Amino acid sequence: GAGVSQSPSNKVTEKGKDVELRCDPISGHTALYWYRQRLGQGLEFLIYFQGNSAPDKSGLPSDRFSAERTGESVSTLTIQRTQQEDSAVYLCASSLIVSFYEQYFGPGTRLTVT
Amino acid sequence: EDKVVQSPLSLVVHEGDTVTLNCSYEVTNFRSLLWYKQEKKAPTFLFMLTSSGIEKKSGRLSSILDKKELSSILNITATQTGDSAIYLCAVEAGGGADGLTFGKGTHLIIQP
Protein backbone atom coordinates (compact mmCIF):
# COMPACT_ATOMS: atom_id res chain seq x y z
CA GLY A 1 0.00 0.00 0.00
CA ALA A 2 0.90 3.65 -0.12
CA GLY A 3 1.48 4.01 3.59
CA VAL A 4 1.32 2.30 6.96
CA SER A 5 -2.19 1.21 7.80
CA GLN A 6 -3.63 0.27 11.15
CA SER A 7 -6.85 -1.38 12.18
CA PRO A 8 -9.20 -0.82 13.77
CA SER A 9 -9.07 2.98 13.81
CA ASN A 10 -11.14 3.03 16.98
CA LYS A 11 -11.78 0.33 19.55
CA VAL A 12 -13.93 0.50 22.65
CA THR A 13 -13.66 -2.46 24.96
CA GLU A 14 -14.67 -3.42 28.45
CA LYS A 15 -12.12 -3.72 31.20
CA GLY A 16 -10.78 -7.24 31.40
CA LYS A 17 -11.27 -8.11 27.74
CA ASP A 18 -8.41 -8.86 25.35
CA VAL A 19 -7.79 -6.68 22.29
CA GLU A 20 -5.69 -7.13 19.19
CA LEU A 21 -4.39 -4.21 17.18
CA ARG A 22 -3.06 -4.67 13.69
CA CYS A 23 -0.40 -2.86 11.69
CA ASP A 24 0.35 -3.24 8.00
CA PRO A 25 3.75 -1.69 7.24
CA ILE A 26 4.87 -0.25 3.95
CA SER A 27 5.83 -3.09 1.63
CA GLY A 28 9.55 -3.79 1.79
CA HIS A 29 10.10 -2.10 5.14
CA THR A 30 12.06 -4.42 7.38
CA ALA A 31 11.66 -2.45 10.59
CA LEU A 32 8.36 -1.96 12.42
CA TYR A 33 7.73 0.01 15.60
CA TRP A 34 4.90 0.26 18.12
CA TYR A 35 4.23 3.35 20.26
CA ARG A 36 1.58 4.36 22.75
CA GLN A 37 0.32 7.88 23.40
CA ARG A 38 -1.86 8.41 26.44
CA LEU A 39 -3.86 11.60 26.84
CA GLY A 40 -1.60 14.46 27.82
CA GLN A 41 1.53 12.33 27.51
CA GLY A 42 4.30 12.17 24.98
CA LEU A 43 4.80 9.17 22.78
CA GLU A 44 5.95 6.06 24.59
CA PHE A 45 8.10 3.61 22.68
CA LEU A 46 6.93 0.02 23.16
CA ILE A 47 8.81 -2.34 20.87
CA TYR A 48 10.36 -2.65 17.46
CA PHE A 49 10.96 -5.50 15.03
CA GLN A 50 13.95 -5.66 12.75
CA GLY A 51 13.68 -8.26 10.00
CA ASN A 52 13.47 -11.72 11.49
CA SER A 53 15.39 -10.86 14.66
CA ALA A 54 13.72 -11.46 18.01
CA PRO A 55 12.47 -8.12 19.36
CA ASP A 56 13.56 -6.60 22.64
CA LYS A 57 10.39 -6.67 24.74
CA SER A 58 11.69 -4.71 27.70
CA GLY A 59 9.84 -1.57 26.58
CA LEU A 60 6.43 -3.21 26.87
CA PRO A 61 4.62 -1.74 29.91
CA SER A 62 3.51 -5.05 31.42
CA ASP A 63 3.30 -8.76 30.70
CA ARG A 64 -0.27 -8.20 29.51
CA PHE A 65 1.23 -6.70 26.37
CA SER A 66 2.66 -8.82 23.59
CA ALA A 67 3.53 -8.18 19.98
CA GLU A 68 4.19 -10.44 17.04
CA ARG A 69 5.32 -10.01 13.49
CA THR A 70 5.37 -12.63 10.80
CA GLY A 71 8.41 -12.15 8.62
CA GLU A 72 8.48 -8.62 7.28
CA SER A 73 4.75 -8.17 7.07
CA VAL A 74 1.83 -7.56 9.39
CA SER A 75 2.30 -7.06 13.10
CA THR A 76 -0.22 -7.45 15.88
CA LEU A 77 -0.11 -5.88 19.32
CA THR A 78 -2.20 -7.81 21.83
CA ILE A 79 -3.30 -6.48 25.18
CA GLN A 80 -4.74 -9.06 27.53
CA ARG A 81 -7.10 -8.29 30.40
CA THR A 82 -7.29 -4.63 29.44
CA GLN A 83 -7.24 -1.96 32.14
CA GLN A 84 -8.49 1.61 31.98
CA GLU A 85 -4.92 2.89 31.97
CA ASP A 86 -4.41 1.09 28.65
CA SER A 87 -6.67 3.68 27.01
CA ALA A 88 -4.48 5.48 24.51
CA VAL A 89 -3.70 5.93 20.85
CA TYR A 90 -1.46 3.13 19.65
CA LEU A 91 0.76 4.16 16.76
CA CYS A 92 2.67 1.91 14.44
CA ALA A 93 5.53 2.97 12.19
CA SER A 94 7.80 1.28 9.69
CA SER A 95 11.08 2.04 8.00
CA LEU A 96 13.23 0.48 5.31
CA ILE A 97 15.92 -0.34 7.84
CA VAL A 98 16.03 0.47 11.53
CA SER A 99 16.10 4.26 11.46
CA PHE A 100 14.08 6.41 13.81
CA TYR A 101 14.35 9.43 11.56
CA GLU A 102 13.08 7.63 8.49
CA GLN A 103 10.06 5.96 9.95
CA TYR A 104 6.60 6.44 8.49
CA PHE A 105 3.77 6.49 10.99
CA GLY A 106 0.35 4.97 10.57
CA PRO A 107 -2.86 6.78 11.56
CA GLY A 108 -3.07 4.98 14.89
CA THR A 109 -5.72 3.02 16.77
CA ARG A 110 -7.62 4.84 19.49
CA LEU A 111 -8.31 2.34 22.28
CA THR A 112 -10.83 3.17 24.97
CA VAL A 113 -11.24 0.80 27.89
CA THR A 114 -14.46 1.35 29.81
CA GLU B 1 15.88 5.71 33.82
CA ASP B 2 16.13 7.83 30.68
CA LYS B 3 14.31 11.12 30.88
CA VAL B 4 13.38 13.82 28.35
CA VAL B 5 11.83 17.09 29.51
CA GLN B 6 10.34 19.69 27.20
CA SER B 7 9.43 23.26 27.97
CA PRO B 8 7.20 25.06 27.82
CA LEU B 9 4.36 22.54 27.83
CA SER B 10 2.20 24.98 25.93
CA LEU B 11 2.75 28.27 24.16
CA VAL B 12 0.41 30.72 22.47
CA VAL B 13 1.88 33.38 20.16
CA HIS B 14 0.77 35.58 17.29
CA GLU B 15 1.53 34.98 13.64
CA GLY B 16 4.90 36.37 12.72
CA ASP B 17 6.44 35.83 16.14
CA THR B 18 9.56 33.76 16.68
CA VAL B 19 9.40 30.86 19.13
CA THR B 20 12.03 28.76 20.85
CA LEU B 21 11.14 25.34 22.20
CA ASN B 22 13.39 23.58 24.66
CA CYS B 23 14.31 19.97 25.25
CA SER B 24 16.61 18.64 27.94
CA TYR B 25 17.57 15.03 28.52
CA GLU B 26 19.20 12.60 30.91
CA VAL B 27 19.99 9.36 29.17
CA THR B 28 22.57 6.63 29.21
CA ASN B 29 24.64 6.26 26.06
CA PHE B 30 23.18 9.12 24.04
CA ARG B 31 23.02 8.46 20.31
CA SER B 32 20.80 11.12 18.79
CA LEU B 33 18.04 13.64 19.49
CA LEU B 34 15.06 13.92 17.21
CA TRP B 35 12.35 16.52 16.79
CA TYR B 36 8.87 15.67 15.46
CA LYS B 37 5.79 17.72 14.62
CA GLN B 38 2.47 16.14 15.56
CA GLU B 39 -0.66 17.71 14.12
CA LYS B 40 -3.21 14.95 14.31
CA LYS B 41 -2.11 11.48 15.24
CA ALA B 42 0.98 10.63 13.28
CA PRO B 43 4.14 12.62 14.04
CA THR B 44 6.26 13.81 11.16
CA PHE B 45 10.01 13.90 11.45
CA LEU B 46 11.74 17.30 11.52
CA PHE B 47 15.38 16.94 12.54
CA MET B 48 17.90 14.49 13.85
CA LEU B 49 20.85 15.87 15.80
CA THR B 50 23.92 13.95 16.80
CA SER B 51 26.71 16.53 17.01
CA SER B 52 26.93 19.50 19.33
CA GLY B 53 26.86 23.00 17.89
CA ILE B 54 25.83 22.15 14.35
CA GLU B 55 22.60 23.86 13.37
CA LYS B 56 20.13 21.97 11.24
CA LYS B 57 17.83 24.15 9.17
CA SER B 58 14.71 23.60 7.14
CA GLY B 59 12.93 26.72 5.94
CA ARG B 60 11.79 28.69 8.96
CA LEU B 61 12.69 25.89 11.35
CA SER B 62 16.10 25.29 12.84
CA SER B 63 17.50 23.22 15.66
CA ILE B 64 20.75 22.82 17.52
CA LEU B 65 22.13 20.40 20.09
CA ASP B 66 24.27 21.23 23.11
CA LYS B 67 25.76 18.03 24.50
CA LYS B 68 27.45 19.84 27.40
CA GLU B 69 24.12 21.22 28.58
CA LEU B 70 22.28 18.02 27.55
CA SER B 71 19.73 20.06 25.68
CA SER B 72 18.41 21.12 22.33
CA ILE B 73 16.31 24.00 21.05
CA LEU B 74 13.92 24.18 18.15
CA ASN B 75 13.41 27.64 16.66
CA ILE B 76 10.57 28.68 14.42
CA THR B 77 10.78 32.14 12.87
CA ALA B 78 7.96 34.14 11.26
CA THR B 79 5.41 31.68 12.63
CA GLN B 80 2.26 30.84 10.65
CA THR B 81 -1.03 29.31 11.77
CA GLY B 82 0.04 26.09 10.06
CA ASP B 83 2.84 25.77 12.59
CA SER B 84 0.26 25.09 15.29
CA ALA B 85 0.97 21.57 16.52
CA ILE B 86 2.55 19.55 19.28
CA TYR B 87 6.31 19.45 18.92
CA LEU B 88 7.89 16.31 20.30
CA CYS B 89 11.49 15.79 21.30
CA ALA B 90 12.87 12.28 21.51
CA VAL B 91 16.24 10.86 22.40
CA GLU B 92 17.71 7.67 21.04
CA ALA B 93 19.98 5.99 23.54
CA GLY B 94 21.62 2.64 24.03
CA GLY B 95 20.44 0.21 26.64
CA GLY B 96 16.99 -0.77 27.79
CA ALA B 97 14.55 -1.28 24.95
CA ASP B 98 17.06 0.44 22.72
CA GLY B 99 14.37 2.70 21.39
CA LEU B 100 13.30 6.28 21.77
CA THR B 101 12.38 8.18 24.90
CA PHE B 102 9.96 11.01 24.21
CA GLY B 103 9.22 14.18 26.07
CA LYS B 104 5.62 15.20 26.72
CA GLY B 105 5.74 17.71 23.91
CA THR B 106 5.15 21.44 23.59
CA HIS B 107 1.69 22.42 22.40
CA LEU B 108 2.22 25.44 20.18
CA ILE B 109 -0.74 27.56 19.14
CA ILE B 110 -0.28 30.31 16.58
CA GLN B 111 -3.04 32.91 16.63
CA PRO B 112 -3.79 34.91 13.48
PDB file of C-alpha atoms in Angstrom:
ATOM      1  CA  GLY A   1       0.000   0.000   0.000  1.00  0.00           C
ATOM      2  CA  ALA A   2       0.903   3.652  -0.119  1.00  0.00           C
ATOM      3  CA  GLY A   3       1.483   4.013   3.595  1.00  0.00           C
ATOM      4  CA  VAL A   4       1.323   2.304   6.958  1.00  0.00           C
ATOM      5  CA  SER A   5      -2.187   1.208   7.799  1.00  0.00           C
ATOM      6  CA  GLN A   6      -3.632   0.266  11.148  1.00  0.00           C
ATOM      7  CA  SER A   7      -6.849  -1.379  12.181  1.00  0.00           C
ATOM      8  CA  PRO A   8      -9.196  -0.815  13.770  1.00  0.00           C
ATOM      9  CA  SER A   9      -9.068   2.977  13.811  1.00  0.00           C
ATOM     10  CA  ASN A  10     -11.142   3.032  16.978  1.00  0.00           C
ATOM     11  CA  LYS A  11     -11.780   0.332  19.546  1.00  0.00           C
ATOM     12  CA  VAL A  12     -13.933   0.501  22.649  1.00  0.00           C
ATOM     13  CA  THR A  13     -13.657  -2.459  24.963  1.00  0.00           C
ATOM     14  CA  GLU A  14     -14.675  -3.422  28.453  1.00  0.00           C
ATOM     15  CA  LYS A  15     -12.125  -3.718  31.198  1.00  0.00           C
ATOM     16  CA  GLY A  16     -10.781  -7.243  31.397  1.00  0.00           C
ATOM     17  CA  LYS A  17     -11.266  -8.107  27.735  1.00  0.00           C
ATOM     18  CA  ASP A  18      -8.409  -8.859  25.346  1.00  0.00           C
ATOM     19  CA  VAL A  19      -7.794  -6.681  22.286  1.00  0.00           C
ATOM     20  CA  GLU A  20      -5.690  -7.134  19.191  1.00  0.00           C
ATOM     21  CA  LEU A  21      -4.385  -4.213  17.180  1.00  0.00           C
ATOM     22  CA  ARG A  22      -3.063  -4.667  13.688  1.00  0.00           C
ATOM     23  CA  CYS A  23      -0.403  -2.856  11.694  1.00  0.00           C
ATOM     24  CA  ASP A  24       0.354  -3.239   7.998  1.00  0.00           C
ATOM     25  CA  PRO A  25       3.745  -1.685   7.238  1.00  0.00           C
ATOM     26  CA  ILE A  26       4.868  -0.250   3.946  1.00  0.00           C
ATOM     27  CA  SER A  27       5.832  -3.087   1.627  1.00  0.00           C
ATOM     28  CA  GLY A  28       9.553  -3.787   1.788  1.00  0.00           C
ATOM     29  CA  HIS A  29      10.097  -2.104   5.136  1.00  0.00           C
ATOM     30  CA  THR A  30      12.063  -4.423   7.383  1.00  0.00           C
ATOM     31  CA  ALA A  31      11.658  -2.450  10.595  1.00  0.00           C
ATOM     32  CA  LEU A  32       8.364  -1.962  12.416  1.00  0.00           C
ATOM     33  CA  TYR A  33       7.731   0.011  15.600  1.00  0.00           C
ATOM     34  CA  TRP A  34       4.896   0.262  18.117  1.00  0.00           C
ATOM     35  CA  TYR A  35       4.228   3.349  20.258  1.00  0.00           C
ATOM     36  CA  ARG A  36       1.582   4.363  22.752  1.00  0.00           C
ATOM     37  CA  GLN A  37       0.320   7.882  23.396  1.00  0.00           C
ATOM     38  CA  ARG A  38      -1.857   8.410  26.439  1.00  0.00           C
ATOM     39  CA  LEU A  39      -3.863  11.596  26.838  1.00  0.00           C
ATOM     40  CA  GLY A  40      -1.602  14.457  27.821  1.00  0.00           C
ATOM     41  CA  GLN A  41       1.527  12.335  27.514  1.00  0.00           C
ATOM     42  CA  GLY A  42       4.301  12.166  24.981  1.00  0.00           C
ATOM     43  CA  LEU A  43       4.797   9.171  22.783  1.00  0.00           C
ATOM     44  CA  GLU A  44       5.954   6.055  24.590  1.00  0.00           C
ATOM     45  CA  PHE A  45       8.101   3.614  22.675  1.00  0.00           C
ATOM     46  CA  LEU A  46       6.934   0.018  23.164  1.00  0.00           C
ATOM     47  CA  ILE A  47       8.812  -2.344  20.869  1.00  0.00           C
ATOM     48  CA  TYR A  48      10.362  -2.652  17.459  1.00  0.00           C
ATOM     49  CA  PHE A  49      10.965  -5.496  15.035  1.00  0.00           C
ATOM     50  CA  GLN A  50      13.947  -5.658  12.746  1.00  0.00           C
ATOM     51  CA  GLY A  51      13.684  -8.261   9.999  1.00  0.00           C
ATOM     52  CA  ASN A  52      13.473 -11.717  11.493  1.00  0.00           C
ATOM     53  CA  SER A  53      15.394 -10.860  14.665  1.00  0.00           C
ATOM     54  CA  ALA A  54      13.721 -11.456  18.008  1.00  0.00           C
ATOM     55  CA  PRO A  55      12.474  -8.119  19.358  1.00  0.00           C
ATOM     56  CA  ASP A  56      13.562  -6.597  22.639  1.00  0.00           C
ATOM     57  CA  LYS A  57      10.392  -6.669  24.735  1.00  0.00           C
ATOM     58  CA  SER A  58      11.693  -4.710  27.700  1.00  0.00           C
ATOM     59  CA  GLY A  59       9.840  -1.572  26.583  1.00  0.00           C
ATOM     60  CA  LEU A  60       6.428  -3.213  26.872  1.00  0.00           C
ATOM     61  CA  PRO A  61       4.621  -1.742  29.909  1.00  0.00           C
ATOM     62  CA  SER A  62       3.515  -5.047  31.423  1.00  0.00           C
ATOM     63  CA  ASP A  63       3.301  -8.755  30.700  1.00  0.00           C
ATOM     64  CA  ARG A  64      -0.265  -8.204  29.511  1.00  0.00           C
ATOM     65  CA  PHE A  65       1.227  -6.697  26.365  1.00  0.00           C
ATOM     66  CA  SER A  66       2.663  -8.822  23.589  1.00  0.00           C
ATOM     67  CA  ALA A  67       3.534  -8.185  19.977  1.00  0.00           C
ATOM     68  CA  GLU A  68       4.190 -10.436  17.041  1.00  0.00           C
ATOM     69  CA  ARG A  69       5.316 -10.009  13.494  1.00  0.00           C
ATOM     70  CA  THR A  70       5.372 -12.632  10.799  1.00  0.00           C
ATOM     71  CA  GLY A  71       8.411 -12.148   8.621  1.00  0.00           C
ATOM     72  CA  GLU A  72       8.480  -8.622   7.278  1.00  0.00           C
ATOM     73  CA  SER A  73       4.745  -8.169   7.073  1.00  0.00           C
ATOM     74  CA  VAL A  74       1.828  -7.564   9.386  1.00  0.00           C
ATOM     75  CA  SER A  75       2.297  -7.058  13.102  1.00  0.00           C
ATOM     76  CA  THR A  76      -0.217  -7.445  15.884  1.00  0.00           C
ATOM     77  CA  LEU A  77      -0.112  -5.881  19.319  1.00  0.00           C
ATOM     78  CA  THR A  78      -2.200  -7.810  21.830  1.00  0.00           C
ATOM     79  CA  ILE A  79      -3.304  -6.481  25.179  1.00  0.00           C
ATOM     80  CA  GLN A  80      -4.741  -9.057  27.528  1.00  0.00           C
ATOM     81  CA  ARG A  81      -7.104  -8.290  30.401  1.00  0.00           C
ATOM     82  CA  THR A  82      -7.293  -4.628  29.442  1.00  0.00           C
ATOM     83  CA  GLN A  83      -7.243  -1.964  32.137  1.00  0.00           C
ATOM     84  CA  GLN A  84      -8.487   1.606  31.978  1.00  0.00           C
ATOM     85  CA  GLU A  85      -4.917   2.889  31.967  1.00  0.00           C
ATOM     86  CA  ASP A  86      -4.413   1.089  28.650  1.00  0.00           C
ATOM     87  CA  SER A  87      -6.671   3.682  27.009  1.00  0.00           C
ATOM     88  CA  ALA A  88      -4.478   5.478  24.507  1.00  0.00           C
ATOM     89  CA  VAL A  89      -3.704   5.929  20.852  1.00  0.00           C
ATOM     90  CA  TYR A  90      -1.462   3.127  19.646  1.00  0.00           C
ATOM     91  CA  LEU A  91       0.763   4.160  16.764  1.00  0.00           C
ATOM     92  CA  CYS A  92       2.672   1.906  14.442  1.00  0.00           C
ATOM     93  CA  ALA A  93       5.526   2.973  12.186  1.00  0.00           C
ATOM     94  CA  SER A  94       7.797   1.278   9.688  1.00  0.00           C
ATOM     95  CA  SER A  95      11.077   2.037   7.996  1.00  0.00           C
ATOM     96  CA  LEU A  96      13.231   0.477   5.313  1.00  0.00           C
ATOM     97  CA  ILE A  97      15.923  -0.337   7.837  1.00  0.00           C
ATOM     98  CA  VAL A  98      16.027   0.474  11.532  1.00  0.00           C
ATOM     99  CA  SER A  99      16.101   4.262  11.456  1.00  0.00           C
ATOM    100  CA  PHE A 100      14.077   6.412  13.812  1.00  0.00           C
ATOM    101  CA  TYR A 101      14.354   9.433  11.556  1.00  0.00           C
ATOM    102  CA  GLU A 102      13.082   7.633   8.488  1.00  0.00           C
ATOM    103  CA  GLN A 103      10.058   5.958   9.946  1.00  0.00           C
ATOM    104  CA  TYR A 104       6.604   6.441   8.495  1.00  0.00           C
ATOM    105  CA  PHE A 105       3.773   6.492  10.991  1.00  0.00           C
ATOM    106  CA  GLY A 106       0.348   4.972  10.569  1.00  0.00           C
ATOM    107  CA  PRO A 107      -2.856   6.778  11.558  1.00  0.00           C
ATOM    108  CA  GLY A 108      -3.074   4.978  14.890  1.00  0.00           C
ATOM    109  CA  THR A 109      -5.723   3.021  16.767  1.00  0.00           C
ATOM    110  CA  ARG A 110      -7.625   4.839  19.492  1.00  0.00           C
ATOM    111  CA  LEU A 111      -8.307   2.341  22.277  1.00  0.00           C
ATOM    112  CA  THR A 112     -10.829   3.175  24.965  1.00  0.00           C
ATOM    113  CA  VAL A 113     -11.240   0.805  27.888  1.00  0.00           C
ATOM    114  CA  THR A 114     -14.464   1.348  29.811  1.00  0.00           C
TER     115      THR A 114
ATOM    116  CA  GLU B   1      15.880   5.708  33.820  1.00  0.00           C
ATOM    117  CA  ASP B   2      16.129   7.825  30.675  1.00  0.00           C
ATOM    118  CA  LYS B   3      14.305  11.117  30.875  1.00  0.00           C
ATOM    119  CA  VAL B   4      13.377  13.819  28.353  1.00  0.00           C
ATOM    120  CA  VAL B   5      11.831  17.092  29.507  1.00  0.00           C
ATOM    121  CA  GLN B   6      10.339  19.695  27.198  1.00  0.00           C
ATOM    122  CA  SER B   7       9.430  23.259  27.972  1.00  0.00           C
ATOM    123  CA  PRO B   8       7.201  25.064  27.820  1.00  0.00           C
ATOM    124  CA  LEU B   9       4.362  22.537  27.829  1.00  0.00           C
ATOM    125  CA  SER B  10       2.201  24.978  25.927  1.00  0.00           C
ATOM    126  CA  LEU B  11       2.752  28.274  24.164  1.00  0.00           C
ATOM    127  CA  VAL B  12       0.413  30.723  22.467  1.00  0.00           C
ATOM    128  CA  VAL B  13       1.882  33.379  20.164  1.00  0.00           C
ATOM    129  CA  HIS B  14       0.765  35.579  17.288  1.00  0.00           C
ATOM    130  CA  GLU B  15       1.528  34.978  13.645  1.00  0.00           C
ATOM    131  CA  GLY B  16       4.901  36.367  12.723  1.00  0.00           C
ATOM    132  CA  ASP B  17       6.437  35.833  16.142  1.00  0.00           C
ATOM    133  CA  THR B  18       9.556  33.756  16.676  1.00  0.00           C
ATOM    134  CA  VAL B  19       9.396  30.865  19.128  1.00  0.00           C
ATOM    135  CA  THR B  20      12.027  28.764  20.848  1.00  0.00           C
ATOM    136  CA  LEU B  21      11.141  25.338  22.198  1.00  0.00           C
ATOM    137  CA  ASN B  22      13.392  23.580  24.661  1.00  0.00           C
ATOM    138  CA  CYS B  23      14.309  19.972  25.251  1.00  0.00           C
ATOM    139  CA  SER B  24      16.610  18.635  27.939  1.00  0.00           C
ATOM    140  CA  TYR B  25      17.570  15.032  28.524  1.00  0.00           C
ATOM    141  CA  GLU B  26      19.200  12.604  30.905  1.00  0.00           C
ATOM    142  CA  VAL B  27      19.988   9.359  29.166  1.00  0.00           C
ATOM    143  CA  THR B  28      22.568   6.629  29.215  1.00  0.00           C
ATOM    144  CA  ASN B  29      24.643   6.265  26.059  1.00  0.00           C
ATOM    145  CA  PHE B  30      23.179   9.116  24.036  1.00  0.00           C
ATOM    146  CA  ARG B  31      23.016   8.456  20.306  1.00  0.00           C
ATOM    147  CA  SER B  32      20.805  11.123  18.792  1.00  0.00           C
ATOM    148  CA  LEU B  33      18.043  13.635  19.489  1.00  0.00           C
ATOM    149  CA  LEU B  34      15.060  13.920  17.214  1.00  0.00           C
ATOM    150  CA  TRP B  35      12.346  16.518  16.786  1.00  0.00           C
ATOM    151  CA  TYR B  36       8.872  15.670  15.458  1.00  0.00           C
ATOM    152  CA  LYS B  37       5.788  17.718  14.622  1.00  0.00           C
ATOM    153  CA  GLN B  38       2.473  16.137  15.557  1.00  0.00           C
ATOM    154  CA  GLU B  39      -0.662  17.715  14.120  1.00  0.00           C
ATOM    155  CA  LYS B  40      -3.214  14.950  14.307  1.00  0.00           C
ATOM    156  CA  LYS B  41      -2.109  11.479  15.243  1.00  0.00           C
ATOM    157  CA  ALA B  42       0.985  10.630  13.282  1.00  0.00           C
ATOM    158  CA  PRO B  43       4.136  12.616  14.039  1.00  0.00           C
ATOM    159  CA  THR B  44       6.255  13.811  11.155  1.00  0.00           C
ATOM    160  CA  PHE B  45      10.006  13.900  11.446  1.00  0.00           C
ATOM    161  CA  LEU B  46      11.738  17.297  11.516  1.00  0.00           C
ATOM    162  CA  PHE B  47      15.377  16.943  12.537  1.00  0.00           C
ATOM    163  CA  MET B  48      17.904  14.494  13.852  1.00  0.00           C
ATOM    164  CA  LEU B  49      20.851  15.872  15.804  1.00  0.00           C
ATOM    165  CA  THR B  50      23.916  13.954  16.799  1.00  0.00           C
ATOM    166  CA  SER B  51      26.709  16.528  17.013  1.00  0.00           C
ATOM    167  CA  SER B  52      26.927  19.504  19.326  1.00  0.00           C
ATOM    168  CA  GLY B  53      26.857  23.005  17.890  1.00  0.00           C
ATOM    169  CA  ILE B  54      25.833  22.154  14.350  1.00  0.00           C
ATOM    170  CA  GLU B  55      22.599  23.856  13.367  1.00  0.00           C
ATOM    171  CA  LYS B  56      20.128  21.969  11.238  1.00  0.00           C
ATOM    172  CA  LYS B  57      17.830  24.155   9.173  1.00  0.00           C
ATOM    173  CA  SER B  58      14.714  23.599   7.137  1.00  0.00           C
ATOM    174  CA  GLY B  59      12.928  26.717   5.936  1.00  0.00           C
ATOM    175  CA  ARG B  60      11.791  28.691   8.956  1.00  0.00           C
ATOM    176  CA  LEU B  61      12.694  25.887  11.355  1.00  0.00           C
ATOM    177  CA  SER B  62      16.103  25.289  12.844  1.00  0.00           C
ATOM    178  CA  SER B  63      17.504  23.225  15.665  1.00  0.00           C
ATOM    179  CA  ILE B  64      20.754  22.823  17.515  1.00  0.00           C
ATOM    180  CA  LEU B  65      22.126  20.404  20.086  1.00  0.00           C
ATOM    181  CA  ASP B  66      24.268  21.229  23.115  1.00  0.00           C
ATOM    182  CA  LYS B  67      25.759  18.029  24.499  1.00  0.00           C
ATOM    183  CA  LYS B  68      27.450  19.844  27.398  1.00  0.00           C
ATOM    184  CA  GLU B  69      24.124  21.221  28.579  1.00  0.00           C
ATOM    185  CA  LEU B  70      22.284  18.020  27.548  1.00  0.00           C
ATOM    186  CA  SER B  71      19.732  20.056  25.685  1.00  0.00           C
ATOM    187  CA  SER B  72      18.411  21.122  22.334  1.00  0.00           C
ATOM    188  CA  ILE B  73      16.308  23.996  21.045  1.00  0.00           C
ATOM    189  CA  LEU B  74      13.916  24.177  18.147  1.00  0.00           C
ATOM    190  CA  ASN B  75      13.413  27.635  16.661  1.00  0.00           C
ATOM    191  CA  ILE B  76      10.573  28.678  14.415  1.00  0.00           C
ATOM    192  CA  THR B  77      10.779  32.143  12.867  1.00  0.00           C
ATOM    193  CA  ALA B  78       7.961  34.137  11.257  1.00  0.00           C
ATOM    194  CA  THR B  79       5.406  31.682  12.630  1.00  0.00           C
ATOM    195  CA  GLN B  80       2.265  30.837  10.652  1.00  0.00           C
ATOM    196  CA  THR B  81      -1.031  29.305  11.774  1.00  0.00           C
ATOM    197  CA  GLY B  82       0.036  26.088  10.064  1.00  0.00           C
ATOM    198  CA  ASP B  83       2.838  25.767  12.591  1.00  0.00           C
ATOM    199  CA  SER B  84       0.259  25.089  15.287  1.00  0.00           C
ATOM    200  CA  ALA B  85       0.968  21.566  16.523  1.00  0.00           C
ATOM    201  CA  ILE B  86       2.553  19.551  19.283  1.00  0.00           C
ATOM    202  CA  TYR B  87       6.314  19.447  18.923  1.00  0.00           C
ATOM    203  CA  LEU B  88       7.891  16.306  20.302  1.00  0.00           C
ATOM    204  CA  CYS B  89      11.486  15.794  21.298  1.00  0.00           C
ATOM    205  CA  ALA B  90      12.868  12.281  21.512  1.00  0.00           C
ATOM    206  CA  VAL B  91      16.245  10.864  22.401  1.00  0.00           C
ATOM    207  CA  GLU B  92      17.707   7.670  21.045  1.00  0.00           C
ATOM    208  CA  ALA B  93      19.985   5.986  23.536  1.00  0.00           C
ATOM    209  CA  GLY B  94      21.617   2.637  24.030  1.00  0.00           C
ATOM    210  CA  GLY B  95      20.444   0.207  26.638  1.00  0.00           C
ATOM    211  CA  GLY B  96      16.987  -0.772  27.792  1.00  0.00           C
ATOM    212  CA  ALA B  97      14.548  -1.284  24.947  1.00  0.00           C
ATOM    213  CA  ASP B  98      17.062   0.439  22.720  1.00  0.00           C
ATOM    214  CA  GLY B  99      14.367   2.697  21.390  1.00  0.00           C
ATOM    215  CA  LEU B 100      13.295   6.281  21.775  1.00  0.00           C
ATOM    216  CA  THR B 101      12.376   8.184  24.900  1.00  0.00           C
ATOM    217  CA  PHE B 102       9.956  11.013  24.207  1.00  0.00           C
ATOM    218  CA  GLY B 103       9.224  14.184  26.075  1.00  0.00           C
ATOM    219  CA  LYS B 104       5.623  15.199  26.719  1.00  0.00           C
ATOM    220  CA  GLY B 105       5.743  17.708  23.910  1.00  0.00           C
ATOM    221  CA  THR B 106       5.152  21.437  23.588  1.00  0.00           C
ATOM    222  CA  HIS B 107       1.688  22.416  22.402  1.00  0.00           C
ATOM    223  CA  LEU B 108       2.217  25.443  20.177  1.00  0.00           C
ATOM    224  CA  ILE B 109      -0.738  27.563  19.140  1.00  0.00           C
ATOM    225  CA  ILE B 110      -0.278  30.315  16.581  1.00  0.00           C
ATOM    226  CA  GLN B 111      -3.036  32.912  16.629  1.00  0.00           C
ATOM    227  CA  PRO B 112      -3.790  34.905  13.475  1.00  0.00           C
TER     228      PRO B 112
END
